PDB file of C-alpha atoms in Angstrom:
ATOM      1  CA  MET C   1     193.284 120.147  83.839  1.00 48.00           C
ATOM      2  CA  ASN C   2     189.803 118.779  83.132  1.00 51.00           C
ATOM      3  CA  CYS C   3     187.064 121.553  83.011  1.00 50.00           C
ATOM      4  CA  PRO C   4     183.457 120.651  83.755  1.00 49.00           C
ATOM      5  CA  ARG C   5     181.462 120.068  80.629  1.00 51.00           C
ATOM      6  CA  ILE C   6     178.519 122.340  80.084  1.00 46.00           C
ATOM      7  CA  SER C   7     175.783 120.817  77.955  1.00 50.00           C
ATOM      8  CA  ARG C   8     173.871 123.024  75.673  1.00 55.00           C
ATOM      9  CA  LEU C   9     170.191 123.415  75.919  1.00 51.00           C
ATOM     10  CA  THR C  10     168.580 122.621  72.568  1.00 59.00           C
ATOM     11  CA  ALA C  11     165.166 123.651  71.523  1.00 56.00           C
ATOM     12  CA  PRO C  12     163.619 120.200  72.289  1.00 61.00           C
ATOM     13  CA  ASN C  13     165.145 120.311  75.758  1.00 62.00           C
ATOM     14  CA  VAL C  14     163.779 123.744  76.378  1.00 59.00           C
ATOM     15  CA  MET C  15     160.312 122.674  75.246  1.00 67.00           C
ATOM     16  CA  ALA C  16     160.339 119.598  77.555  1.00 67.00           C
ATOM     17  CA  LEU C  17     161.274 121.687  80.597  1.00 67.00           C
ATOM     18  CA  PHE C  18     158.627 124.227  79.837  1.00 65.00           C
ATOM     19  CA  ILE C  19     155.918 121.628  79.602  1.00 69.00           C
ATOM     20  CA  THR C  20     157.165 120.085  82.884  1.00 72.00           C
ATOM     21  CA  PHE C  21     157.024 123.407  84.557  1.00 63.00           C
ATOM     22  CA  LEU C  22     153.449 123.863  83.324  1.00 65.00           C
ATOM     23  CA  LEU C  23     152.314 120.536  84.542  1.00 65.00           C
ATOM     24  CA  PHE C  24     153.832 121.336  87.965  1.00 63.00           C
ATOM     25  CA  LEU C  25     151.880 124.613  88.186  1.00 60.00           C
ATOM     26  CA  VAL C  26     148.566 122.989  87.105  1.00 56.00           C
ATOM     27  CA  SER C  27     149.069 120.226  89.797  1.00 58.00           C
ATOM     28  CA  ALA C  28     149.919 122.680  92.376  1.00 53.00           C
ATOM     29  CA  ASN C  29     146.866 124.872  91.651  1.00 56.00           C
ATOM     30  CA  ALA C  30     144.603 121.828  91.576  1.00 53.00           C
ATOM     31  CA  PHE C  31     145.937 120.546  94.887  1.00 51.00           C
ATOM     32  CA  ALA C  32     145.547 123.989  96.472  1.00 48.00           C
ATOM     33  CA  ALA C  33     141.926 124.370  94.965  1.00 60.00           C
ATOM     34  CA  SER C  34     140.796 121.002  96.360  1.00 74.00           C
ATOM     35  CA  GLN C  35     139.899 120.566  99.931  1.00 86.00           C
ATOM     36  CA  SER C  36     138.262 118.178 102.292  1.00 88.00           C
ATOM     37  CA  ARG C  37     134.966 118.677 104.158  1.00 90.00           C
ATOM     38  CA  ALA C  38     133.087 116.527 106.668  1.00 93.00           C
ATOM     39  CA  TYR C  39     129.299 116.282 106.725  1.00 94.00           C
ATOM     40  CA  SER C  40     127.390 114.886 109.764  1.00 92.00           C
ATOM     41  CA  LEU C  41     124.206 113.023 109.259  1.00 91.00           C
ATOM     42  CA  ASN C  42     121.356 112.686 111.658  1.00 89.00           C
ATOM     43  CA  GLN C  43     118.579 110.953 109.878  1.00 83.00           C
ATOM     44  CA  ARG C  44     119.734 108.764 107.124  1.00 82.00           C
ATOM     45  CA  PRO C  45     122.599 106.112 107.119  1.00 85.00           C
ATOM     46  CA  ALA C  46     125.780 107.920 105.885  1.00 88.00           C
ATOM     47  CA  ALA C  47     126.681 104.936 103.683  1.00 88.00           C
ATOM     48  CA  ASP C  48     123.388 105.212 101.769  1.00 83.00           C
ATOM     49  CA  VAL C  49     123.829 108.976 101.110  1.00 87.00           C
ATOM     50  CA  ALA C  50     127.437 108.498 100.335  1.00 90.00           C
ATOM     51  CA  ALA C  51     126.536 106.055  97.441  1.00 87.00           C
ATOM     52  CA  GLN C  52     124.247 108.667  95.972  1.00 84.00           C
ATOM     53  CA  ILE C  53     126.829 111.317  96.067  1.00 89.00           C
ATOM     54  CA  ARG C  54     129.331 108.993  94.336  1.00 89.00           C
ATOM     55  CA  ASP C  55     126.943 108.423  91.568  1.00 85.00           C
ATOM     56  CA  LEU C  56     126.468 112.210  91.124  1.00 86.00           C
ATOM     57  CA  TYR C  57     130.004 113.384  91.537  1.00 89.00           C
ATOM     58  CA  GLU C  58     132.484 110.832  90.267  1.00 87.00           C
ATOM     59  CA  GLU C  59     135.454 113.211  90.249  1.00 87.00           C
ATOM     60  CA  VAL C  60     135.022 113.734  94.065  1.00 90.00           C
ATOM     61  CA  ASN C  61     136.653 111.376  96.511  1.00 91.00           C
ATOM     62  CA  VAL C  62     133.845 110.305  98.947  1.00 93.00           C
ATOM     63  CA  THR C  63     134.560 108.244 102.198  1.00 93.00           C
ATOM     64  CA  VAL C  64     132.364 107.417 105.157  1.00 93.00           C
ATOM     65  CA  VAL C  65     133.552 107.590 108.842  1.00 92.00           C
ATOM     66  CA  GLY C  66     130.609 106.467 111.124  1.00 91.00           C
ATOM     67  CA  GLN C  67     127.831 108.985 110.555  1.00 91.00           C
ATOM     68  CA  LYS C  68     130.086 111.452 108.653  1.00 93.00           C
ATOM     69  CA  ILE C  69     130.739 111.749 105.057  1.00 93.00           C
ATOM     70  CA  VAL C  70     134.176 113.177 104.080  1.00 93.00           C
ATOM     71  CA  ALA C  71     134.450 114.507 100.551  1.00 92.00           C
ATOM     72  CA  ARG C  72     137.493 115.937  98.918  1.00 90.00           C
ATOM     73  CA  GLY C  73     137.267 118.006  95.851  1.00 89.00           C
ATOM     74  CA  GLU C  74     136.811 121.525  94.408  1.00 87.00           C
ATOM     75  CA  THR C  75     135.209 124.051  96.630  1.00 87.00           C
ATOM     76  CA  ARG C  76     132.301 124.598  94.081  1.00 87.00           C
ATOM     77  CA  LEU C  77     131.512 120.952  94.158  1.00 90.00           C
ATOM     78  CA  LEU C  78     131.754 120.658  97.996  1.00 91.00           C
ATOM     79  CA  ASP C  79     129.250 123.437  98.210  1.00 90.00           C
ATOM     80  CA  GLU C  80     126.879 121.616  96.058  1.00 91.00           C
ATOM     81  CA  ILE C  81     127.376 118.316  97.905  1.00 91.00           C
ATOM     82  CA  GLY C  82     126.510 120.195 101.209  1.00 91.00           C
ATOM     83  CA  GLN C  83     123.267 121.326  99.874  1.00 90.00           C
ATOM     84  CA  ILE C  84     122.307 117.851  98.491  1.00 89.00           C
ATOM     85  CA  ILE C  85     123.254 116.131 101.807  1.00 89.00           C
ATOM     86  CA  GLN C  86     121.112 118.660 103.635  1.00 87.00           C
ATOM     87  CA  GLN C  87     118.030 117.775 101.392  1.00 82.00           C
ATOM     88  CA  LEU C  88     118.667 114.032 101.560  1.00 81.00           C
ATOM     89  CA  ASP C  89     119.281 113.835 105.318  1.00 84.00           C
ATOM     90  CA  VAL C  90     115.627 113.691 106.326  1.00 78.00           C
ATOM     91  CA  ALA C  91     113.607 111.116 108.133  1.00 77.00           C
ATOM     92  CA  THR C  92     112.535 108.248 105.773  1.00 78.00           C
ATOM     93  CA  ALA C  93     108.859 108.500 104.882  1.00 84.00           C
ATOM     94  CA  GLN C  94     106.455 105.774 105.694  1.00 89.00           C
ATOM     95  CA  LEU C  95     104.050 104.695 102.935  1.00 91.00           C
ATOM     96  CA  ARG C  96     100.964 102.690 102.997  1.00 92.00           C
ATOM     97  CA  ILE C  97     100.385 100.352  99.995  1.00 91.00           C
ATOM     98  CA  SER C  98      96.796  99.309  99.398  1.00 90.00           C
ATOM     99  CA  VAL C  99      95.906  96.582  96.984  1.00 88.00           C
ATOM    100  CA  GLN C 100      92.292  95.987  95.982  1.00 85.00           C
ATOM    101  CA  SER C 101      91.086  93.054  94.023  1.00 82.00           C
ATOM    102  CA  ARG C 102      87.666  93.602  92.319  1.00 78.00           C
ATOM    103  CA  GLU C 103      85.624  90.744  90.625  1.00 78.00           C
ATOM    104  CA  ASN C 104      82.401  91.190  88.786  1.00 76.00           C
ATOM    105  CA  LEU C 105      80.197  88.169  87.594  1.00 73.00           C
ATOM    106  CA  GLY C 106      77.232  88.661  85.209  1.00 71.00           C
ATOM    107  CA  GLY C 107      75.150  85.963  83.494  1.00 68.00           C
ATOM    108  CA  LYS C 108      71.871  85.264  81.870  1.00 71.00           C
ATOM    109  CA  HIS C 109      70.176  81.839  81.451  1.00 64.00           C
ATOM    110  CA  SER C 110      67.018  81.496  79.255  1.00 67.00           C
ATOM    111  CA  GLY C 111      65.134  78.532  77.863  1.00 66.00           C
ATOM    112  CA  GLY C 112      61.793  77.203  76.740  1.00 64.00           C
ATOM    113  CA  GLY C 113      60.033  73.936  75.935  1.00 63.00           C
ATOM    114  CA  VAL C 114      56.905  72.498  74.743  1.00 58.00           C
ATOM    115  CA  ASN C 115      55.082  69.932  76.814  1.00 61.00           C
ATOM    116  CA  LEU C 116      52.189  67.787  75.249  1.00 56.00           C
ATOM    117  CA  THR C 117      49.750  66.078  77.686  1.00 62.00           C
ATOM    118  CA  GLN C 118      47.093  63.604  76.363  1.00 60.00           C
ATOM    119  CA  ASN C 119      43.984  63.128  78.337  1.00 62.00           C
ATOM    120  CA  ASN C 120      41.538  60.216  77.702  1.00 60.00           C
ATOM    121  CA  THR C 121      38.005  60.182  79.199  1.00 61.00           C
ATOM    122  CA  SER C 122      35.037  57.862  78.620  1.00 57.00           C
ATOM    123  CA  SER C 123      31.325  58.606  78.988  1.00 56.00           C
ATOM    124  CA  ASN C 124      28.431  56.290  77.810  1.00 57.00           C
ATOM    125  CA  ARG C 125      30.632  54.247  75.555  1.00 58.00           C
ATOM    126  CA  ASN C 126      32.119  57.238  74.107  1.00 57.00           C
ATOM    127  CA  ILE C 127      35.861  57.794  74.466  1.00 55.00           C
ATOM    128  CA  ILE C 128      36.931  61.488  74.417  1.00 55.00           C
ATOM    129  CA  ASN C 129      40.581  62.230  73.644  1.00 59.00           C
ATOM    130  CA  SER C 130      42.012  65.729  74.542  1.00 58.00           C
ATOM    131  CA  ASN C 131      45.562  66.972  74.149  1.00 60.00           C
ATOM    132  CA  THR C 132      46.925  69.872  76.204  1.00 62.00           C
ATOM    133  CA  VAL C 133      50.064  71.769  74.836  1.00 56.00           C
ATOM    134  CA  THR C 134      51.983  73.668  77.541  1.00 64.00           C
ATOM    135  CA  ILE C 135      54.597  76.203  76.544  1.00 62.00           C
ATOM    136  CA  ASN C 136      57.170  76.995  79.257  1.00 68.00           C
ATOM    137  CA  ALA C 137      59.671  79.780  78.950  1.00 67.00           C
ATOM    138  CA  GLN C 138      61.825  81.294  81.654  1.00 69.00           C
ATOM    139  CA  SER C 139      64.767  83.738  81.909  1.00 70.00           C
ATOM    140  CA  LYS C 140      67.117  84.437  84.835  1.00 71.00           C
ATOM    141  CA  THR C 141      69.706  87.045  85.178  1.00 72.00           C
ATOM    142  CA  ILE C 142      72.642  86.837  87.653  1.00 71.00           C
ATOM    143  CA  ARG C 143      74.838  89.646  88.931  1.00 73.00           C
ATOM    144  CA  SER C 144      77.410  89.617  91.717  1.00 73.00           C
ATOM    145  CA  SER C 145      80.403  91.720  92.484  1.00 72.00           C
ATOM    146  CA  GLY C 146      83.046  91.539  95.325  1.00 73.00           C
ATOM    147  CA  ASN C 147      85.840  93.704  96.396  1.00 79.00           C
ATOM    148  CA  ARG C 148      88.818  92.707  98.651  1.00 82.00           C
ATOM    149  CA  GLU C 149      91.381  95.079  99.978  1.00 84.00           C
ATOM    150  CA  ARG C 150      94.662  94.374 101.659  1.00 87.00           C
ATOM    151  CA  SER C 151      97.167  97.073 102.880  1.00 89.00           C
ATOM    152  CA  LEU C 152     100.865  97.194 103.908  1.00 88.00           C
ATOM    153  CA  ILE C 153     103.062  99.800 105.501  1.00 89.00           C
ATOM    154  CA  VAL C 154     106.560 100.139 103.965  1.00 87.00           C
ATOM    155  CA  GLN C 155     109.525 102.547 104.122  1.00 84.00           C
ATOM    156  CA  ASP C 156     110.270 104.864 101.161  1.00 84.00           C
ATOM    157  CA  GLY C 157     111.960 102.836  98.353  1.00 81.00           C
ATOM    158  CA  GLN C 158     111.021  99.530  99.910  1.00 83.00           C
ATOM    159  CA  SER C 159     109.353  96.869  97.660  1.00 84.00           C
ATOM    160  CA  ALA C 160     106.294  94.926  98.079  1.00 85.00           C
ATOM    161  CA  GLN C 161     105.104  91.800  96.201  1.00 83.00           C
ATOM    162  CA  VAL C 162     101.550  91.375  94.963  1.00 83.00           C
ATOM    163  CA  SER C 163     100.445  87.979  93.952  1.00 78.00           C
ATOM    164  CA  ALA C 164      96.906  86.446  93.808  1.00 72.00           C
ATOM    165  CA  GLY C 165      95.421  89.487  95.614  1.00 69.00           C
ATOM    166  CA  GLN C 166      97.812  89.148  98.561  1.00 77.00           C
ATOM    167  CA  ILE C 167     100.577  91.604  99.435  1.00 80.00           C
ATOM    168  CA  ARG C 168     103.727  91.113 101.359  1.00 82.00           C
ATOM    169  CA  SER C 169     106.846  93.315 102.000  1.00 79.00           C
ATOM    170  CA  LEU C 170     110.258  92.186 100.580  1.00 73.00           C
ATOM    171  CA  PRO C 171     113.095  92.097 103.080  1.00 61.00           C
ATOM    172  CA  PHE C 172     115.335  94.370 101.096  1.00 52.00           C
ATOM    173  CA  ALA C 173     115.362  97.745  99.521  1.00 48.00           C
ATOM    174  CA  ALA C 174     115.101  97.728  95.610  1.00 44.00           C
ATOM    175  CA  ARG C 175     118.545  98.207  94.335  1.00 44.00           C
ATOM    176  CA  GLY C 176     119.987  98.229  90.745  1.00 42.00           C
ATOM    177  CA  GLY C 177     118.067 101.345  89.665  1.00 45.00           C
ATOM    178  CA  ARG C 178     115.766 100.573  86.915  1.00 47.00           C
ATOM    179  CA  ASN C 179     117.309  97.138  86.081  1.00 50.00           C
ATOM    180  CA  PRO C 180     114.722  94.499  86.583  1.00 51.00           C
ATOM    181  CA  ALA C 181     117.378  91.659  86.544  1.00 52.00           C
ATOM    182  CA  VAL C 182     118.285  92.523  90.232  1.00 54.00           C
ATOM    183  CA  LEU C 183     114.795  91.852  91.474  1.00 55.00           C
ATOM    184  CA  LEU C 184     114.502  88.900  89.166  1.00 53.00           C
ATOM    185  CA  GLN C 185     117.335  87.161  91.159  1.00 56.00           C
ATOM    186  CA  LEU C 186     115.931  88.009  94.514  1.00 56.00           C
ATOM    187  CA  VAL C 187     112.288  87.363  94.123  1.00 57.00           C
ATOM    188  CA  GLU C 188     111.405  83.584  94.171  1.00 57.00           C
ATOM    189  CA  THR C 189     108.027  83.739  92.371  1.00 54.00           C
ATOM    190  CA  ARG C 190     107.805  84.230  88.671  1.00 55.00           C
ATOM    191  CA  SER C 191     104.173  85.535  88.661  1.00 64.00           C
ATOM    192  CA  GLY C 192     102.482  88.786  90.092  1.00 76.00           C
ATOM    193  CA  PHE C 193     103.950  92.098  90.634  1.00 82.00           C
ATOM    194  CA  VAL C 194     106.628  93.846  92.570  1.00 84.00           C
ATOM    195  CA  VAL C 195     105.630  97.378  93.479  1.00 87.00           C
ATOM    196  CA  THR C 196     108.235  99.965  94.600  1.00 87.00           C
ATOM    197  CA  PRO C 197     107.076 103.483  95.641  1.00 89.00           C
ATOM    198  CA  ARG C 198     109.380 106.452  96.041  1.00 86.00           C
ATOM    199  CA  MET C 199     108.313 109.713  97.407  1.00 85.00           C
ATOM    200  CA  ILE C 200     109.400 112.540  95.201  1.00 80.00           C
ATOM    201  CA  SER C 201     107.365 115.371  96.996  1.00 79.00           C
ATOM    202  CA  PRO C 202     104.289 115.435  99.226  1.00 83.00           C
ATOM    203  CA  GLN C 203     102.172 115.678  95.913  1.00 88.00           C
ATOM    204  CA  ASN C 204     104.133 113.118  93.814  1.00 88.00           C
ATOM    205  CA  ILE C 205     105.091 109.499  94.041  1.00 90.00           C
ATOM    206  CA  GLU C 206     107.248 107.567  91.606  1.00 88.00           C
ATOM    207  CA  LEU C 207     105.741 104.057  91.390  1.00 89.00           C
ATOM    208  CA  SER C 208     107.790 101.297  89.731  1.00 86.00           C
ATOM    209  CA  ILE C 209     105.634  98.334  88.756  1.00 84.00           C
ATOM    210  CA  MET C 210     107.466  95.191  87.751  1.00 80.00           C
ATOM    211  CA  SER C 211     105.222  92.333  86.362  1.00 77.00           C
ATOM    212  CA  PHE C 212     106.494  88.803  86.090  1.00 67.00           C
ATOM    213  CA  GLU C 213     104.984  86.281  83.558  1.00 60.00           C
ATOM    214  CA  GLN C 214     105.465  82.700  84.409  1.00 51.00           C
ATOM    215  CA  ASP C 215     104.638  81.362  81.048  1.00 47.00           C
ATOM    216  CA  ALA C 216     105.346  84.425  78.807  1.00 46.00           C
ATOM    217  CA  PRO C 217     104.955  83.822  75.026  1.00 51.00           C
ATOM    218  CA  ALA C 218     108.298  83.409  73.503  1.00 48.00           C
ATOM    219  CA  MET C 219     109.406  86.059  70.892  1.00 47.00           C
ATOM    220  CA  PRO C 220     112.206  85.565  68.379  1.00 51.00           C
ATOM    221  CA  GLY C 221     115.405  87.284  69.532  1.00 48.00           C
ATOM    222  CA  TYR C 222     113.951  88.223  73.004  1.00 44.00           C
ATOM    223  CA  ASP C 223     114.350  86.492  76.403  1.00 49.00           C
ATOM    224  CA  THR C 224     111.900  88.339  78.579  1.00 47.00           C
ATOM    225  CA  GLU C 225     110.927  87.409  82.019  1.00 53.00           C
ATOM    226  CA  ALA C 226     109.781  90.648  83.513  1.00 59.00           C
ATOM    227  CA  LEU C 227     108.456  94.042  82.388  1.00 72.00           C
ATOM    228  CA  MET C 228     108.891  97.319  84.289  1.00 75.00           C
ATOM    229  CA  THR C 229     106.676 100.326  84.166  1.00 83.00           C
ATOM    230  CA  ILE C 230     107.469 103.636  85.895  1.00 86.00           C
ATOM    231  CA  ARG C 231     104.650 106.119  86.551  1.00 88.00           C
ATOM    232  CA  GLN C 232     104.311 109.305  88.562  1.00 89.00           C
ATOM    233  CA  VAL C 233     101.159 109.285  90.572  1.00 90.00           C
ATOM    234  CA  GLN C 234      99.447 111.388  93.251  1.00 92.00           C
ATOM    235  CA  PRO C 235      98.995 109.993  96.720  1.00 93.00           C
ATOM    236  CA  GLY C 236      95.733 108.245  97.116  1.00 92.00           C
ATOM    237  CA  GLN C 237      95.352 107.729  93.356  1.00 92.00           C
ATOM    238  CA  TRP C 238      94.405 104.167  92.216  1.00 91.00           C
ATOM    239  CA  VAL C 239      96.499 102.526  89.501  1.00 88.00           C
ATOM    240  CA  SER C 240      95.563  99.433  87.623  1.00 86.00           C
ATOM    241  CA  LEU C 241      98.022  96.616  87.656  1.00 80.00           C
ATOM    242  CA  GLY C 242      96.028  94.522  85.205  1.00 74.00           C
ATOM    243  CA  GLY C 243      92.835  92.582  84.711  1.00 71.00           C
ATOM    244  CA  VAL C 244      91.152  89.634  83.052  1.00 69.00           C
ATOM    245  CA  ASP C 245      87.854  89.689  81.126  1.00 70.00           C
ATOM    246  CA  ARG C 246      86.325  86.292  80.169  1.00 72.00           C
ATOM    247  CA  SER C 247      83.107  85.451  78.368  1.00 74.00           C
ATOM    248  CA  GLU C 248      81.583  82.127  77.852  1.00 74.00           C
ATOM    249  CA  SER C 249      78.283  81.019  76.134  1.00 74.00           C
ATOM    250  CA  HIS C 250      76.464  77.693  75.932  1.00 69.00           C
ATOM    251  CA  GLU C 251      73.515  76.354  74.015  1.00 71.00           C
ATOM    252  CA  ASN C 252      71.563  73.096  74.455  1.00 70.00           C
ATOM    253  CA  SER C 253      68.689  72.356  72.175  1.00 66.00           C
ATOM    254  CA  GLY C 254      66.459  69.386  71.429  1.00 61.00           C
ATOM    255  CA  ILE C 255      63.288  68.661  69.574  1.00 63.00           C
ATOM    256  CA  VAL C 256      60.986  70.377  72.056  1.00 59.00           C
ATOM    257  CA  TYR C 257      63.343  72.395  74.161  1.00 58.00           C
ATOM    258  CA  GLN C 258      66.162  74.994  73.870  1.00 63.00           C
ATOM    259  CA  VAL C 259      68.311  76.453  76.605  1.00 67.00           C
ATOM    260  CA  ASN C 260      70.803  79.336  76.199  1.00 70.00           C
ATOM    261  CA  SER C 261      73.311  80.560  78.812  1.00 72.00           C
ATOM    262  CA  SER C 262      76.006  83.270  78.852  1.00 73.00           C
ATOM    263  CA  GLU C 263      78.446  84.338  81.518  1.00 75.00           C
ATOM    264  CA  ASN C 264      80.867  87.303  81.676  1.00 77.00           C
ATOM    265  CA  ARG C 265      83.537  87.464  84.503  1.00 76.00           C
ATOM    266  CA  THR C 266      85.843  90.444  84.970  1.00 78.00           C
ATOM    267  CA  SER C 267      88.581  90.791  87.510  1.00 78.00           C
ATOM    268  CA  GLU C 268      91.047  93.709  88.047  1.00 81.00           C
ATOM    269  CA  ILE C 269      93.805  94.428  90.594  1.00 84.00           C
ATOM    270  CA  ARG C 270      94.541  97.957  91.524  1.00 87.00           C
ATOM    271  CA  VAL C 271      97.117  99.612  93.817  1.00 89.00           C
ATOM    272  CA  ARG C 272      97.278 102.816  95.778  1.00 91.00           C
ATOM    273  CA  VAL C 273      99.940 104.523  97.775  1.00 93.00           C
ATOM    274  CA  ASP C 274      99.362 107.019 100.650  1.00 94.00           C
ATOM    275  CA  ILE C 275     101.984 109.014 102.607  1.00 91.00           C
ATOM    276  CA  LEU C 276     101.662 108.583 106.346  1.00 90.00           C
ATOM    277  CA  PRO C 277     101.978 111.601 108.481  1.00 84.00           C
TER     278      PRO C 277
END
């Protein structure tokens, strides 16, 4: 008669069974600790807020169902996500971007000359010669200035393009975070500025300024087409985007005259962001 064969448990087999049992317990506890919650949004698109939540909590499974965000994860993380969604689900702020172009022109023209006039007169067979020397000198100073301002209303996070003193909104929200290459592919022009304001609080605005150079000087080892600057400013504060300062001087002279002229031209572009009520 054949008896059933009983295999003996060796030390390696016991260790493998013990590890398997521990893994089962850990998985069961993790499954029991994780749960799903749904958050309803009233002001912001659920897809936009969900994208921000995914960036912050990679270990949480986030899905979108209409205007609801469904998240599955640990209870502690779900509590934090609920607080963040409550802060993010607010009406998008409207911002007014103002661009001011200022130009100042100053110049001075000066000159002088010598004029010799000869007069001949006759009286009783006598001829009288007289010479008159006239010295002319003049100086003229020219000063002029002009300001031109344009404004545009955009949504919080929307970009505006500034070029040649003009401003226009871009038909997309700036994406890609702080990566200038994304805007570089979407903006046709290669000169001017792209300004993107983001409201941090009623007292602070994050202002991203991207400058494009059409003929940027080549540097060995670098391929630069745009430069980005990020600043925190207060609403209503003017921020300089850049300016140009040019000076020219000319001199003309001859035997009996000399003319000097100098001209100084400065131009500056500034931007300001205001929060609309």
